[in-house]
Amino acid sequence: MPHAAFSPEWLNRFTDPYALLGVSVAADERRIIKRYRTVAKQVHPDALIEEMPAELRQFADQVLPKLVNPAYQRLKQEKGRNEVLALLRFKVRRLSRDGQISPTTKQGKTLLAIAEAEVDVFYEQAVDRLCDRQYASLTDFETYTQQLSELNLVYLRRKMGAPVIREKRTGLMATTSVPRSPASTVAPATDPPSGDKSSPGLAYAERHYGRAQEYLKGKNVQAAIQELKDALKIDPQNSRYHCLMGQAYLLNKLPGMAKVHLKQALRINPANAVALKYARQLKMATTETTPAQPNAVPVPANGRRSLFGGLFSKGPSR
């Protein structure tokens, strides 16, 4: 093993806890614990066979206490994950401002260039591939951890580069407390999930939706709104997503935006009980909301039309 390995200078090369563990920056507590156990089992000294080369044994002896365990300690709780993500986003902003986000790996270049709708799926799959051999040796650890770190920065650059991110004015981290209001209780929509969840894209949309629910339970409204925006990019005709977005905007004291999403939720699924509840609370004209029809017949001139006309009439009802 080179003398520089595990020196302070060498350790400072690995500052991304997500890359060190080999997990997505979108990973929740369950995924982080599962990955930590996998890595710990792989490099724990008790798990190594006697015939293991001395260099690999020394690597295992050092990497667990000096890198793996500290990374896990920073990510195992939501507060720590938020702090790490805030630092990573700050780094991305600084590198972007200086024009230094220029990936060197094939997967990093691909992630930077692919269509927005493919970003989440490609990123998650790339992380899964890279973490397979991450802890096989010191050389593999250095190579794959650096590639994961680059991939995380490119992914955050793509997510932060979307116009929806630019509305944030209050800092890197979303606020964790919101004054309670009559609409502060977040209720899950009761209409059935939309689409075929065997589709990778829709599965990732559901992950965004699930994380948004958790954020709202913790009153982290801005983070929830961002997750729902990501979900709606993948599945824009989903009544549950629009309904939860309406609730999030109510918590954020933006009733106008809440009405837009609640109206869309009811247009897609007029039977969405939660959306109906909040629509009544906001005194919305729910009687004018009609389900979207794939081949809608034009409304006669003397017929009643809703506020948005046929703007949202495309797509199957959910």
mmCIF file of N, CA and C in Angstrom, residues 233-278:
data_model
loop_
_atom_site.group_PDB
_atom_site.id
_atom_site.type_symbol
_atom_site.label_atom_id
_atom_site.label_comp_id
_atom_site.label_asym_id
_atom_site.label_seq_id
_atom_site.Cartn_x
_atom_site.Cartn_y
_atom_site.Cartn_z
ATOM 1 N N LYS A 233 -42.469 15.896 -13.265
ATOM 2 C CA LYS A 233 -41.738 15.885 -14.532
ATOM 3 C C LYS A 233 -41.837 14.514 -15.195
ATOM 4 N N ILE A 234 -41.836 13.472 -14.352
ATOM 5 C CA ILE A 234 -41.894 12.111 -14.874
ATOM 6 C C ILE A 234 -43.328 11.708 -15.186
ATOM 7 N N ASP A 235 -44.256 12.076 -14.310
ATOM 8 C CA ASP A 235 -45.660 11.652 -14.455
ATOM 9 C C ASP A 235 -46.574 12.856 -14.222
ATOM 10 N N PRO A 236 -46.700 13.733 -15.228
ATOM 11 C CA PRO A 236 -47.440 14.984 -15.019
ATOM 12 C C PRO A 236 -48.945 14.808 -14.889
ATOM 13 N N GLN A 237 -49.489 13.653 -15.287
ATOM 14 C CA GLN A 237 -50.933 13.436 -15.217
ATOM 15 C C GLN A 237 -51.280 12.532 -14.028
ATOM 16 N N ASN A 238 -50.755 12.862 -12.871
ATOM 17 C CA ASN A 238 -50.978 12.070 -11.677
ATOM 18 C C ASN A 238 -51.729 12.907 -10.651
ATOM 19 N N SER A 239 -52.959 12.514 -10.361
ATOM 20 C CA SER A 239 -53.812 13.278 -9.459
ATOM 21 C C SER A 239 -53.221 13.370 -8.056
ATOM 22 N N ARG A 240 -52.644 12.274 -7.573
ATOM 23 C CA ARG A 240 -52.094 12.270 -6.206
ATOM 24 C C ARG A 240 -50.949 13.262 -6.068
ATOM 25 N N TYR A 241 -50.092 13.340 -7.101
ATOM 26 C CA TYR A 241 -48.951 14.246 -7.021
ATOM 27 C C TYR A 241 -49.426 15.704 -6.985
ATOM 28 N N HIS A 242 -50.378 16.036 -7.857
ATOM 29 C CA HIS A 242 -50.899 17.407 -7.864
ATOM 30 C C HIS A 242 -51.607 17.730 -6.547
ATOM 31 N N CYS A 243 -52.308 16.757 -5.995
ATOM 32 C CA CYS A 243 -53.018 16.973 -4.736
ATOM 33 C C CYS A 243 -52.039 17.277 -3.603
ATOM 34 N N LEU A 244 -50.968 16.485 -3.519
ATOM 35 C CA LEU A 244 -49.985 16.716 -2.458
ATOM 36 C C LEU A 244 -49.245 18.029 -2.685
ATOM 37 N N MET A 245 -49.006 18.382 -3.940
ATOM 38 C CA MET A 245 -48.377 19.672 -4.228
ATOM 39 C C MET A 245 -49.279 20.809 -3.758
ATOM 40 N N GLY A 246 -50.590 20.670 -3.973
ATOM 41 C CA GLY A 246 -51.515 21.685 -3.474
ATOM 42 C C GLY A 246 -51.435 21.838 -1.968
ATOM 43 N N GLN A 247 -51.346 20.718 -1.258
ATOM 44 C CA GLN A 247 -51.232 20.773 0.201
ATOM 45 C C GLN A 247 -49.927 21.447 0.618
ATOM 46 N N ALA A 248 -48.845 21.126 -0.113
ATOM 47 C CA ALA A 248 -47.547 21.723 0.210
ATOM 48 C C ALA A 248 -47.583 23.245 0.029
ATOM 49 N N TYR A 249 -48.210 23.689 -1.056
ATOM 50 C CA TYR A 249 -48.292 25.131 -1.277
ATOM 51 C C TYR A 249 -49.180 25.811 -0.228
ATOM 52 N N LEU A 250 -50.199 25.114 0.249
ATOM 53 C CA LEU A 250 -51.003 25.673 1.334
ATOM 54 C C LEU A 250 -50.152 25.855 2.588
ATOM 55 N N LEU A 251 -49.349 24.863 2.909
ATOM 56 C CA LEU A 251 -48.457 24.980 4.062
ATOM 57 C C LEU A 251 -47.454 26.115 3.875
ATOM 58 N N ASN A 252 -47.117 26.382 2.615
ATOM 59 C CA ASN A 252 -46.151 27.443 2.315
ATOM 60 C C ASN A 252 -46.842 28.800 2.147
ATOM 61 N N LYS A 253 -48.155 28.841 2.455
ATOM 62 C CA LYS A 253 -48.949 30.067 2.388
ATOM 63 C C LYS A 253 -48.975 30.654 0.983
ATOM 64 N N LEU A 254 -49.161 29.763 -0.002
ATOM 65 C CA LEU A 254 -49.311 30.192 -1.389
ATOM 66 C C LEU A 254 -50.612 29.601 -1.928
ATOM 67 N N PRO A 255 -51.750 30.147 -1.495
ATOM 68 C CA PRO A 255 -53.031 29.553 -1.867
ATOM 69 C C PRO A 255 -53.299 29.572 -3.374
ATOM 70 N N GLY A 256 -52.759 30.566 -4.075
ATOM 71 C CA GLY A 256 -52.959 30.615 -5.520
ATOM 72 C C GLY A 256 -52.345 29.413 -6.217
ATOM 73 N N MET A 257 -51.102 29.092 -5.870
ATOM 74 C CA MET A 257 -50.450 27.922 -6.442
ATOM 75 C C MET A 257 -51.148 26.641 -5.997
ATOM 76 N N ALA A 258 -51.611 26.628 -4.746
ATOM 77 C CA ALA A 258 -52.325 25.456 -4.243
ATOM 78 C C ALA A 258 -53.576 25.193 -5.079
ATOM 79 N N LYS A 259 -54.317 26.253 -5.407
ATOM 80 C CA LYS A 259 -55.538 26.095 -6.193
ATOM 81 C C LYS A 259 -55.238 25.530 -7.578
ATOM 82 N N VAL A 260 -54.135 25.975 -8.181
ATOM 83 C CA VAL A 260 -53.770 25.474 -9.517
ATOM 84 C C VAL A 260 -53.599 23.964 -9.492
ATOM 85 N N HIS A 261 -52.863 23.467 -8.493
ATOM 86 C CA HIS A 261 -52.584 22.029 -8.448
ATOM 87 C C HIS A 261 -53.790 21.229 -7.977
ATOM 88 N N LEU A 262 -54.570 21.775 -7.064
ATOM 89 C CA LEU A 262 -55.777 21.063 -6.639
ATOM 90 C C LEU A 262 -56.784 20.980 -7.788
ATOM 91 N N LYS A 263 -56.887 22.049 -8.550
ATOM 92 C CA LYS A 263 -57.794 22.028 -9.715
ATOM 93 C C LYS A 263 -57.336 20.969 -10.717
ATOM 94 N N GLN A 264 -56.016 20.888 -10.930
ATOM 95 C CA GLN A 264 -55.502 19.879 -11.866
ATOM 96 C C GLN A 264 -55.713 18.470 -11.314
ATOM 97 N N ALA A 265 -55.536 18.296 -10.000
ATOM 98 C CA ALA A 265 -55.777 16.985 -9.392
ATOM 99 C C ALA A 265 -57.216 16.538 -9.630
ATOM 100 N N LEU A 266 -58.139 17.466 -9.469
ATOM 101 C CA LEU A 266 -59.552 17.128 -9.662
ATOM 102 C C LEU A 266 -59.909 16.983 -11.135
ATOM 103 N N ARG A 267 -59.216 17.670 -11.987
ATOM 104 C CA ARG A 267 -59.467 17.504 -13.418
ATOM 105 C C ARG A 267 -59.055 16.099 -13.869
ATOM 106 N N ILE A 268 -57.946 15.614 -13.306
ATOM 107 C CA ILE A 268 -57.477 14.266 -13.653
ATOM 108 C C ILE A 268 -58.349 13.206 -12.984
ATOM 109 N N ASN A 269 -58.679 13.431 -11.714
ATOM 110 C CA ASN A 269 -59.491 12.464 -10.965
ATOM 111 C C ASN A 269 -60.511 13.219 -10.106
ATOM 112 N N PRO A 270 -61.716 13.442 -10.620
ATOM 113 C CA PRO A 270 -62.735 14.194 -9.867
ATOM 114 C C PRO A 270 -63.136 13.540 -8.560
ATOM 115 N N ALA A 271 -62.790 12.249 -8.367
ATOM 116 C CA ALA A 271 -63.159 11.552 -7.131
ATOM 117 C C ALA A 271 -62.073 11.618 -6.068
ATOM 118 N N ASN A 272 -61.020 12.375 -6.303
ATOM 119 C CA ASN A 272 -59.934 12.485 -5.324
ATOM 120 C C ASN A 272 -60.479 13.176 -4.067
ATOM 121 N N ALA A 273 -60.719 12.396 -3.034
ATOM 122 C CA ALA A 273 -61.396 12.911 -1.837
ATOM 123 C C ALA A 273 -60.589 13.986 -1.129
ATOM 124 N N VAL A 274 -59.264 13.829 -1.095
ATOM 125 C CA VAL A 274 -58.430 14.808 -0.403
ATOM 126 C C VAL A 274 -58.439 16.136 -1.156
ATOM 127 N N ALA A 275 -58.320 16.066 -2.480
ATOM 128 C CA ALA A 275 -58.365 17.291 -3.269
ATOM 129 C C ALA A 275 -59.715 17.986 -3.124
ATOM 130 N N LEU A 276 -60.790 17.213 -3.076
ATOM 131 C CA LEU A 276 -62.116 17.792 -2.878
ATOM 132 C C LEU A 276 -62.206 18.500 -1.528
ATOM 133 N N LYS A 277 -61.634 17.879 -0.501
ATOM 134 C CA LYS A 277 -61.670 18.480 0.833
ATOM 135 C C LYS A 277 -61.003 19.855 0.834
ATOM 136 N N TYR A 278 -59.801 19.937 0.242
ATOM 137 C CA TYR A 278 -59.086 21.209 0.245
ATOM 138 C C TYR A 278 -59.713 22.207 -0.724
#
